[in-house]
């Protein structure tokens, strides 16, 4: 240091003193690294790329030519800016699944809900803060069926100096579960819509975009992760599949669940997990077995007689030093219809509820909502059977508008939506009794539910036997919620709340409504704006199984929707 300064012979003591004082002042006023809000910038180029799987080659929509897309890394407290440029023929938008986007629905992403899609040849910058969240989330396209290939992980690390509330892993791996179609997915979906029927099921499931060696032409399309004996690893598991709830297991190894949907849980050990589309689960895996190669496997859960892709995707957990010629062993997954395992697993999920990570469950409810989930058939003269399959909440099948709902709300545009979505079904019936083939004259419309700012809401989602019972993973944008109760059969408002867990219920953003059953969730409506809620089975979303809440502004300036960005896409 002295030698370096010696070259500046003209510097006298007064100058050095002033310089030293300035540096001290800067040090005092500049935030420390743990306090600074760092801006993480990403560039997403939406582009076509030729990809080969299962002996078939086809062009797919990708981000930066990658499938799955790049991981977005951030730390709690960071600001994230992602500039998305659309080079493909489809207009699209990106949803940052699970990020609360406080007052900032402009960055949420569902097309025609919070924004118009990004047109071909245009760009839009998603600009948002990561506040009060840490863990695994994900991003995906939120229009048509484009999320089948346009998706990736979001990894949010705790603030600097804040450890995980579980043993520190030696390394982390991201595991994205998905689906693959040999043909063009958008054409398949379009054909299903024209015929009024469900589109063809996928040809394979995938793990990190690869189906594994149980499929033809897949020797090089197998994901493998290397571990060292005696060490522990964190797997950040994401279900990015369009239409399937999935079991996941690792041969010879148990998993300790420590987080779901970016919320820490009370740890518990299991040999398999169940994960619905849109959900994330973090597990610790201890490499304490004999050094060998072990299959990780994912397969569908479906407890009703519907046509599904029930083929098993595999990847490989490989101990260091074991040659690739060793044939891996397969795990024993639950049976495809093992609803008992699913119910038991979900009951084990509990919020950590520690001093640092409390479960702030609303104990007093201001608004009680009861939504029935129904499938039906509406007349369609051009369809195969003269009818079209539809889906509804409280007998209302949602219609996407041509103007984004948040823009219509913010600028007070008339005629885009109404706020008369029913709080409960107009015609109560035995929801889970004998199958009802008759249609209840499903209504169609863009009807929203208005919620007072900072009010507490309890919502019961009730499956029905209209056409058939079925499980449904529901995602609420802009919020986490507490899953206070669940059951099989019809919800009983006079008896079932007595069995609620109001101490440490699991907190998440996507919840499974059990087949022929119900689930009760609670949240505080402290995030103003328009927030989408929908079944995360893309098939059902397309049929209308969706709605949106308008959460009103609060009385203070910091309790209202932020102004829109200047580059907001136009319809």
Coordinates of C-alpha atoms in Angstrom, one line a residue, residues 7-235:
X7 CA 4.3 6.9 -6.8
X8 CA 2.1 10.0 -6.1
X9 CA 4.7 12.2 -4.6
X10 CA 2.5 15.2 -5.0
X11 CA 0.0 13.8 -2.4
X12 CA 0.6 15.5 0.9
X13 CA -0.8 14.6 4.3
X14 CA -3.9 16.9 4.1
X15 CA -5.1 15.2 0.9
X16 CA -4.6 11.7 2.4
X17 CA -6.5 12.8 5.5
X18 CA -9.4 14.1 3.5
X19 CA -9.4 11.0 1.3
X20 CA -9.4 8.8 4.4
X21 CA -12.3 10.7 6.0
X22 CA -14.3 10.5 2.8
X23 CA -13.8 6.7 2.7
X24 CA -14.9 6.5 6.3
X25 CA -18.1 8.5 5.6
X26 CA -18.9 6.4 2.5
X27 CA -18.4 3.3 4.7
X28 CA -20.9 4.6 7.2
X29 CA -23.7 5.5 4.8
X30 CA -23.4 2.6 2.4
X31 CA -25.5 -0.4 3.4
X32 CA -23.7 -3.6 4.2
X33 CA -23.9 -6.5 1.7
X34 CA -26.6 -8.1 3.9
X35 CA -28.7 -5.0 3.8
X36 CA -28.2 -3.8 0.2
X37 CA -30.9 -4.4 -2.3
X38 CA -29.2 -6.0 -5.2
X39 CA -30.6 -5.9 -8.7
X40 CA -30.4 -9.2 -10.5
X41 CA -30.9 -8.8 -14.3
X42 CA -31.8 -11.6 -16.7
X43 CA -32.5 -11.6 -20.4
X44 CA -35.0 -14.2 -21.7
X45 CA -35.1 -14.6 -25.5
X46 CA -38.1 -16.7 -26.5
X47 CA -37.0 -18.6 -29.6
X48 CA -37.7 -21.9 -31.4
X49 CA -35.2 -24.7 -31.2
X50 CA -35.2 -28.2 -32.8
X51 CA -35.2 -30.9 -30.1
X52 CA -35.2 -34.7 -30.3
X53 CA -36.9 -37.0 -27.8
X54 CA -38.3 -40.5 -28.1
X55 CA -37.0 -40.9 -31.7
X56 CA -38.9 -37.8 -32.7
X57 CA -37.5 -34.4 -33.6
X58 CA -39.5 -31.2 -33.6
X59 CA -39.2 -27.4 -33.0
X60 CA -40.2 -26.3 -29.6
X61 CA -40.6 -22.9 -27.9
X62 CA -37.6 -22.3 -25.5
X63 CA -36.0 -19.6 -23.4
X64 CA -32.5 -18.8 -24.6
X65 CA -32.6 -22.1 -26.5
X66 CA -32.8 -24.2 -23.3
X67 CA -35.4 -26.8 -22.2
X68 CA -36.1 -26.5 -19.4
X69 CA -35.2 -22.8 -19.3
X70 CA -32.6 -21.0 -17.2
X71 CA -32.9 -20.9 -13.4
X72 CA -33.5 -17.4 -11.9
X73 CA -31.3 -17.0 -8.8
X74 CA -32.0 -14.4 -6.2
X75 CA -31.7 -13.7 -2.5
X76 CA -34.5 -12.6 -0.2
X77 CA -34.6 -8.8 -0.5
X78 CA -33.2 -8.6 -4.0
X79 CA -34.8 -6.8 -6.9
X80 CA -35.2 -8.9 -10.1
X81 CA -35.5 -7.5 -13.6
X82 CA -36.2 -10.0 -16.5
X83 CA -36.4 -8.6 -20.0
X84 CA -38.4 -11.0 -22.2
X85 CA -38.1 -10.6 -26.0
X86 CA -40.5 -12.7 -28.1
X87 CA -39.0 -14.1 -31.3
X88 CA -41.7 -16.8 -32.0
X89 CA -45.1 -16.7 -33.7
X90 CA -47.0 -17.1 -30.5
X91 CA -47.9 -14.1 -28.3
X92 CA -47.0 -15.0 -24.7
X93 CA -46.4 -13.9 -21.1
X94 CA -44.3 -15.3 -18.2
X95 CA -45.7 -15.9 -14.7
X96 CA -43.5 -16.0 -11.7
X97 CA -45.3 -18.7 -9.9
X98 CA -45.5 -18.2 -6.1
X99 CA -44.0 -14.7 -6.0
X100 CA -46.4 -12.5 -4.1
X101 CA -45.7 -9.4 -6.2
X102 CA -47.0 -7.1 -3.5
X103 CA -49.0 -4.3 -5.1
X104 CA -47.3 -5.1 -8.3
X105 CA -49.6 -7.3 -10.3
X106 CA -48.0 -5.8 -13.4
X107 CA -45.2 -8.3 -12.9
X108 CA -47.4 -11.3 -12.2
X109 CA -47.8 -12.4 -15.8
X110 CA -51.0 -14.4 -16.6
X111 CA -52.1 -13.2 -20.1
X112 CA -55.3 -11.1 -20.1
X113 CA -55.4 -11.1 -16.3
X114 CA -52.6 -8.8 -15.3
X115 CA -51.2 -8.0 -18.7
X116 CA -51.8 -8.4 -22.4
X117 CA -49.4 -10.9 -23.9
X118 CA -46.0 -9.9 -25.3
X119 CA -46.5 -9.6 -29.1
X120 CA -44.2 -11.3 -31.6
X121 CA -41.1 -9.1 -32.0
X122 CA -41.8 -7.1 -28.8
X123 CA -40.1 -7.0 -25.4
X124 CA -41.3 -6.5 -21.8
X125 CA -39.3 -6.2 -18.6
X126 CA -40.7 -7.9 -15.5
X127 CA -39.5 -5.8 -12.5
X128 CA -40.2 -7.0 -9.0
X129 CA -38.9 -7.3 -5.5
X130 CA -38.4 -10.5 -3.6
X131 CA -39.8 -9.6 -0.2
X132 CA -40.2 -12.0 2.8
X133 CA -39.8 -15.1 0.7
X134 CA -37.1 -17.7 0.3
X135 CA -37.0 -21.2 -1.2
X136 CA -38.0 -22.9 -4.4
X137 CA -40.5 -21.4 -6.8
X138 CA -40.7 -21.5 -10.6
X139 CA -41.6 -19.5 -13.7
X140 CA -43.6 -20.5 -16.8
X141 CA -45.4 -19.3 -19.8
X142 CA -49.0 -18.4 -18.9
X143 CA -51.0 -18.6 -22.1
X144 CA -52.2 -21.5 -24.3
X145 CA -50.1 -24.7 -23.5
X146 CA -46.8 -23.0 -24.0
X147 CA -45.6 -23.8 -20.5
X148 CA -45.0 -27.4 -21.5
X149 CA -41.5 -26.3 -22.7
X150 CA -41.3 -22.6 -21.5
X151 CA -40.5 -23.1 -17.8
X152 CA -37.7 -23.0 -15.3
X153 CA -36.8 -22.8 -11.6
X154 CA -36.6 -19.9 -9.3
X155 CA -34.2 -20.3 -6.4
X156 CA -34.4 -17.7 -3.6
X157 CA -31.6 -17.9 -1.0
X158 CA -32.1 -16.6 2.5
X159 CA -30.6 -13.3 3.5
X160 CA -26.8 -13.3 3.9
X161 CA -25.9 -14.8 7.2
X162 CA -29.3 -16.5 7.7
X163 CA -28.9 -20.3 7.6
X164 CA -31.4 -22.9 6.6
X165 CA -33.5 -24.2 9.5
X166 CA -32.2 -27.7 8.6
X167 CA -28.7 -29.2 8.1
X168 CA -26.7 -27.5 5.5
X169 CA -26.5 -29.7 2.4
X170 CA -23.2 -30.4 0.6
X171 CA -24.9 -29.4 -2.7
X172 CA -28.2 -28.6 -4.3
X173 CA -29.9 -29.9 -7.4
X174 CA -33.0 -28.7 -9.2
X175 CA -35.4 -31.4 -10.4
X176 CA -38.1 -30.3 -12.8
X177 CA -40.8 -32.8 -13.6
X178 CA -42.5 -32.4 -17.0
X179 CA -44.3 -33.9 -19.9
X180 CA -43.4 -34.5 -23.6
X181 CA -45.5 -34.8 -26.7
X182 CA -44.1 -36.1 -29.9
X183 CA -46.3 -33.8 -31.9
X184 CA -46.9 -30.0 -31.8
X185 CA -48.6 -29.4 -28.4
X186 CA -50.4 -26.3 -29.6
X187 CA -51.9 -28.2 -32.6
X188 CA -52.9 -31.0 -30.2
X189 CA -54.7 -28.6 -27.9
X190 CA -56.3 -26.8 -30.9
X191 CA -57.7 -30.1 -32.3
X192 CA -59.1 -31.0 -28.9
X193 CA -60.8 -27.7 -28.6
X194 CA -62.3 -28.0 -32.1
X195 CA -63.6 -31.5 -31.4
X196 CA -64.9 -30.5 -27.9
X197 CA -63.0 -33.3 -26.3
X198 CA -59.8 -33.8 -24.2
X199 CA -56.6 -33.6 -26.3
X200 CA -54.3 -36.5 -26.6
X201 CA -52.3 -37.4 -23.5
X202 CA -48.5 -36.9 -23.4
X203 CA -46.1 -39.5 -24.8
X204 CA -43.7 -39.3 -21.8
X205 CA -42.9 -37.7 -18.5
X206 CA -39.6 -36.1 -18.1
X207 CA -37.0 -35.2 -15.4
X208 CA -35.2 -32.0 -16.3
X209 CA -36.5 -32.3 -19.9
X210 CA -35.3 -36.0 -20.3
X211 CA -37.5 -39.1 -20.2
X212 CA -34.8 -41.5 -19.1
X213 CA -33.6 -44.9 -20.5
X214 CA -37.0 -46.7 -20.1
X215 CA -38.0 -44.9 -23.3
X216 CA -36.7 -45.6 -26.8
X217 CA -33.9 -43.4 -28.2
X218 CA -33.3 -42.1 -24.7
X219 CA -29.8 -43.3 -23.7
X220 CA -28.4 -39.9 -24.0
X221 CA -31.6 -38.3 -22.8
X222 CA -31.2 -39.2 -19.2
X223 CA -30.5 -36.8 -16.4
X224 CA -27.9 -37.9 -13.8
X225 CA -26.6 -36.3 -10.7
X226 CA -23.4 -37.4 -8.9
X227 CA -23.2 -37.7 -5.1
X228 CA -20.5 -38.7 -2.6
X229 CA -21.1 -41.3 0.1
X230 CA -21.8 -39.8 3.5
X231 CA -22.9 -36.4 2.3
X232 CA -26.4 -34.8 2.2
X233 CA -28.0 -33.1 -0.7
X234 CA -31.0 -30.7 -1.2
X235 CA -33.3 -31.5 -4.1

